[in-house]
Short mmCIF file of C-alpha atoms in Angstrom, two decimals:
data_model
loop_
_atom_site.label_atom_id
_atom_site.label_comp_id
_atom_site.label_asym_id
_atom_site.label_seq_id
_atom_site.Cartn_x
_atom_site.Cartn_y
_atom_site.Cartn_z
CA GLY A 1 9.87 12.03 -2.08
CA ILE A 2 6.30 11.52 -1.01
CA GLN A 3 5.53 8.90 1.65
CA VAL A 4 2.46 6.66 1.40
CA GLU A 5 1.31 4.72 4.44
CA GLN A 6 -1.45 2.14 4.39
CA SER A 7 -3.27 0.63 7.33
CA PRO A 8 -3.89 -1.92 8.54
CA PRO A 9 -1.10 -4.03 7.02
CA ASP A 10 -3.17 -7.19 7.44
CA LEU A 11 -6.89 -7.73 7.81
CA ILE A 12 -8.81 -10.96 8.27
CA LEU A 13 -12.59 -10.95 7.85
CA GLN A 14 -15.47 -13.35 7.75
CA GLU A 15 -17.48 -13.37 4.56
CA GLY A 16 -20.20 -10.73 4.72
CA ALA A 17 -18.28 -8.32 6.96
CA ASN A 18 -17.48 -4.71 6.09
CA SER A 19 -14.05 -3.11 6.21
CA THR A 20 -12.24 0.19 5.80
CA LEU A 21 -8.73 0.51 4.45
CA ARG A 22 -6.79 3.73 4.93
CA CYS A 23 -4.10 5.48 2.91
CA ASN A 24 -2.20 8.48 4.28
CA PHE A 25 0.18 10.50 2.14
CA SER A 26 2.72 13.09 3.14
CA ASP A 27 2.31 15.75 0.43
CA SER A 28 -0.12 17.21 -2.08
CA VAL A 29 -1.11 14.88 -4.91
CA ASN A 30 -2.51 15.18 -8.41
CA ASN A 31 -3.57 11.57 -8.73
CA LEU A 32 -4.60 8.81 -6.36
CA GLN A 33 -5.48 5.29 -7.39
CA TRP A 34 -6.57 2.17 -5.54
CA PHE A 35 -5.61 -1.24 -6.91
CA HIS A 36 -6.39 -4.83 -6.02
CA GLN A 37 -3.60 -7.31 -6.62
CA ASN A 38 -5.14 -10.70 -7.21
CA PRO A 39 -3.49 -14.04 -6.41
CA TRP A 40 -1.99 -14.16 -9.93
CA GLY A 41 -0.22 -10.88 -9.31
CA GLN A 42 -2.33 -8.72 -11.60
CA LEU A 43 -2.99 -5.12 -10.56
CA ILE A 44 -6.66 -4.41 -11.04
CA ASN A 45 -7.78 -0.77 -11.13
CA LEU A 46 -10.43 -0.07 -8.52
CA PHE A 47 -10.63 3.71 -8.36
CA TYR A 48 -9.00 6.79 -9.81
CA ILE A 49 -9.87 9.27 -7.08
CA PRO A 50 -7.66 12.33 -6.53
CA SER A 51 -10.53 13.88 -4.56
CA GLY A 52 -14.15 13.25 -3.65
CA THR A 53 -16.15 10.05 -3.35
CA LYS A 54 -16.86 7.26 -5.83
CA GLN A 55 -18.79 4.02 -5.62
CA ASN A 56 -18.61 0.87 -7.68
CA GLY A 57 -20.88 -1.90 -6.47
CA ARG A 58 -19.81 -3.06 -3.01
CA LEU A 59 -16.72 -0.87 -3.10
CA SER A 60 -16.48 2.84 -2.50
CA ALA A 61 -13.64 5.27 -1.94
CA THR A 62 -13.22 8.73 -0.50
CA THR A 63 -10.21 11.02 -0.82
CA VAL A 64 -9.84 14.13 1.32
CA ALA A 65 -6.93 15.75 -0.45
CA THR A 66 -6.67 18.69 1.94
CA GLU A 67 -6.16 16.28 4.85
CA ARG A 68 -3.97 13.91 2.82
CA TYR A 69 -5.82 10.65 3.20
CA SER A 70 -8.02 8.27 1.28
CA LEU A 71 -10.32 5.49 2.46
CA LEU A 72 -11.45 2.37 0.64
CA TYR A 73 -14.66 0.76 1.89
CA ILE A 74 -15.53 -2.84 1.16
CA SER A 75 -19.03 -3.92 2.12
CA SER A 76 -20.43 -7.45 2.34
CA SER A 77 -17.00 -8.90 1.66
CA GLN A 78 -16.62 -12.06 -0.41
CA THR A 79 -13.80 -14.60 -0.56
CA THR A 80 -12.90 -13.26 -4.00
CA ASP A 81 -12.07 -9.91 -2.37
CA SER A 82 -8.98 -11.52 -0.84
CA GLY A 83 -5.63 -10.17 -1.99
CA VAL A 84 -3.49 -7.10 -1.51
CA TYR A 85 -4.96 -3.62 -1.81
CA PHE A 86 -2.58 -0.88 -2.86
CA CYS A 87 -2.95 2.85 -2.73
CA ALA A 88 -0.73 4.82 -5.13
CA VAL A 89 -0.30 8.56 -5.57
CA VAL A 90 1.31 11.02 -7.96
CA GLU A 91 2.74 14.02 -6.19
CA THR A 92 2.24 17.45 -7.72
CA SER A 93 5.85 17.73 -8.87
CA GLY A 94 5.99 14.48 -10.84
CA SER A 95 4.24 11.85 -12.93
CA ARG A 96 5.31 8.60 -11.25
CA LEU A 97 2.95 6.58 -9.09
CA THR A 98 4.32 5.99 -5.59
CA PHE A 99 2.79 2.93 -3.99
CA GLY A 100 2.09 2.18 -0.37
CA GLU A 101 3.07 -1.13 1.23
CA GLY A 102 -0.43 -2.50 0.77
CA THR A 103 -3.09 -4.10 2.96
CA GLN A 104 -3.26 -7.89 2.80
CA LEU A 105 -6.95 -8.80 3.02
CA THR A 106 -8.09 -12.34 3.73
CA VAL A 107 -11.81 -13.11 3.61
CA ASN A 108 -12.73 -16.47 5.12
CA PRO A 109 -15.89 -18.36 4.16
CA GLU B 1 -12.15 -2.96 -23.28
CA PRO B 2 -8.66 -1.73 -24.21
CA GLU B 3 -5.88 -3.20 -22.11
CA VAL B 4 -2.13 -3.19 -21.72
CA THR B 5 -0.59 -6.48 -22.79
CA GLN B 6 2.81 -7.82 -21.80
CA THR B 7 4.92 -10.67 -23.13
CA PRO B 8 6.18 -13.04 -22.01
CA SER B 9 4.18 -13.77 -18.85
CA HIS B 10 7.12 -15.68 -17.37
CA GLN B 11 10.80 -15.65 -18.24
CA VAL B 12 13.68 -17.55 -16.72
CA THR B 13 17.15 -16.38 -17.60
CA GLN B 14 20.68 -17.12 -16.50
CA MET B 15 22.66 -14.57 -14.55
CA GLY B 16 24.59 -12.31 -16.89
CA GLN B 17 22.20 -12.67 -19.79
CA GLU B 18 20.22 -9.87 -21.41
CA VAL B 19 16.41 -9.91 -21.43
CA ILE B 20 13.85 -7.84 -23.26
CA LEU B 21 10.39 -7.43 -21.80
CA ARG B 22 7.69 -6.33 -24.19
CA CYS B 23 4.55 -4.30 -23.76
CA VAL B 24 1.76 -3.06 -25.98
CA PRO B 25 0.20 -0.01 -24.29
CA ILE B 26 -3.37 1.11 -24.83
CA SER B 27 -3.49 2.53 -28.34
CA ASN B 28 -4.41 6.17 -27.71
CA HIS B 29 -2.22 6.56 -24.63
CA LEU B 30 0.81 8.81 -24.73
CA TYR B 31 2.60 8.05 -21.44
CA PHE B 32 4.27 4.73 -20.77
CA TYR B 33 5.81 3.34 -17.61
CA TRP B 34 7.72 0.41 -16.20
CA TYR B 35 7.38 -0.66 -12.58
CA ARG B 36 8.70 -3.67 -10.74
CA GLN B 37 7.67 -5.64 -7.68
CA ILE B 38 10.09 -7.88 -5.86
CA LEU B 39 8.24 -10.81 -4.30
CA GLY B 40 6.37 -9.76 -1.17
CA GLN B 41 7.26 -6.09 -1.52
CA LYS B 42 5.55 -3.00 -2.83
CA VAL B 43 5.46 -1.86 -6.42
CA GLU B 44 8.37 0.44 -7.36
CA PHE B 45 8.61 2.94 -10.19
CA LEU B 46 11.38 2.44 -12.72
CA VAL B 47 10.86 4.84 -15.62
CA SER B 48 8.32 6.93 -17.50
CA PHE B 49 8.43 7.62 -21.24
CA TYR B 50 6.74 10.33 -23.26
CA ASN B 51 7.23 11.72 -26.75
CA ASN B 52 9.94 9.15 -27.50
CA GLU B 53 12.12 10.00 -24.56
CA ILE B 54 12.50 9.25 -20.88
CA SER B 55 10.58 11.83 -18.85
CA GLU B 56 11.45 10.53 -15.39
CA LYS B 57 13.48 7.68 -13.93
CA SER B 58 14.16 6.32 -10.47
CA GLU B 59 17.44 5.56 -8.75
CA ILE B 60 16.88 1.89 -9.63
CA PHE B 61 16.94 2.65 -13.37
CA ASP B 62 20.67 2.72 -13.92
CA ASP B 63 22.81 1.90 -16.97
CA GLN B 64 21.77 -1.73 -16.74
CA PHE B 65 18.29 -0.75 -17.95
CA SER B 66 17.04 0.85 -21.14
CA VAL B 67 13.65 1.47 -22.74
CA GLU B 68 12.61 1.82 -26.34
CA ARG B 69 9.54 2.36 -28.42
CA PRO B 70 10.70 0.58 -31.59
CA ASP B 71 7.47 1.14 -33.50
CA GLY B 72 4.04 2.66 -33.06
CA SER B 73 2.71 -0.02 -30.75
CA ASN B 74 5.45 -1.69 -28.71
CA PHE B 75 7.30 -0.46 -25.63
CA THR B 76 10.23 -2.50 -24.38
CA LEU B 77 12.40 -2.75 -21.29
CA LYS B 78 15.89 -4.19 -21.77
CA ILE B 79 17.85 -5.46 -18.80
CA ARG B 80 21.53 -6.15 -19.49
CA SER B 81 23.78 -8.46 -17.48
CA THR B 82 20.96 -9.70 -15.28
CA LYS B 83 21.62 -10.30 -11.60
CA LEU B 84 19.84 -12.50 -9.09
CA GLU B 85 18.32 -9.43 -7.48
CA ASP B 86 16.64 -8.47 -10.77
CA SER B 87 14.19 -11.32 -10.16
CA ALA B 88 10.81 -9.62 -9.83
CA MET B 89 7.45 -9.01 -11.47
CA TYR B 90 7.80 -6.26 -14.06
CA PHE B 91 4.72 -4.23 -14.89
CA CYS B 92 4.15 -2.00 -17.87
CA ALA B 93 1.55 0.75 -17.58
CA SER B 94 0.14 3.47 -19.77
CA SER B 95 -1.98 6.59 -19.37
CA SER B 96 -3.52 9.10 -21.74
CA HIS B 97 -1.65 11.95 -20.08
CA GLY B 98 0.73 12.29 -17.15
CA LEU B 99 -1.91 12.87 -14.49
CA SER B 100 -4.65 10.60 -15.73
CA GLU B 101 -5.49 7.09 -14.61
CA ALA B 102 -2.74 4.57 -15.27
CA PHE B 103 -3.60 1.07 -16.47
CA PHE B 104 -1.28 -1.84 -15.83
CA GLY B 105 -0.48 -4.94 -17.81
CA GLN B 106 -0.65 -8.39 -16.28
CA GLY B 107 3.10 -8.37 -15.60
CA THR B 108 6.13 -10.42 -16.62
CA ARG B 109 7.58 -12.58 -13.89
CA LEU B 110 11.35 -12.60 -14.39
CA THR B 111 13.43 -15.20 -12.62
CA VAL B 112 17.22 -14.95 -12.79
CA VAL B 113 19.04 -18.18 -11.92
#
């Protein structure tokens, strides 16, 4: 099955800093989503982005499907951005989401 | 805003017991899923369900597990003869079609003692 690798595994920032999270995948995909898992364990949808670029406030994401990677940008980070960020993909032959291991983000005041 | 709802939010059960986790998907969605996340690990796919039948299942989804859509709104996951290693957060998700954005419920934290 498809492999999804996220980097870095851990990231510690000071409030106000910018960051880039990366997601590499090993095969062609029909769907790519970014999620934020908050401290209560909820998976919050950030982006549905199988290709192209989207922006939502301080967050933006870019997927280059032909090169099999996606980037999540967080600008002017806030303590509430802390949590685990997951990338998940659906490969062309299926309908299941395959998740990466996640990036644990800690934003300190 | 429409959302996926799951009940209960927490469940503690004794080893060997059967549990039923319940989900109400978004009303106009046609594809339903169960995922699980063992503490500290990544989210894993269990099963997808479309048109009243299983469309895809993972190696984890063995005879211990079953899914059902008993009526027009609920989607359930039954786990028989629970084991300690079944302790996890179970997520229900739904999407309007197989390749569209999936939305997740808040999860049911299952603890088997």
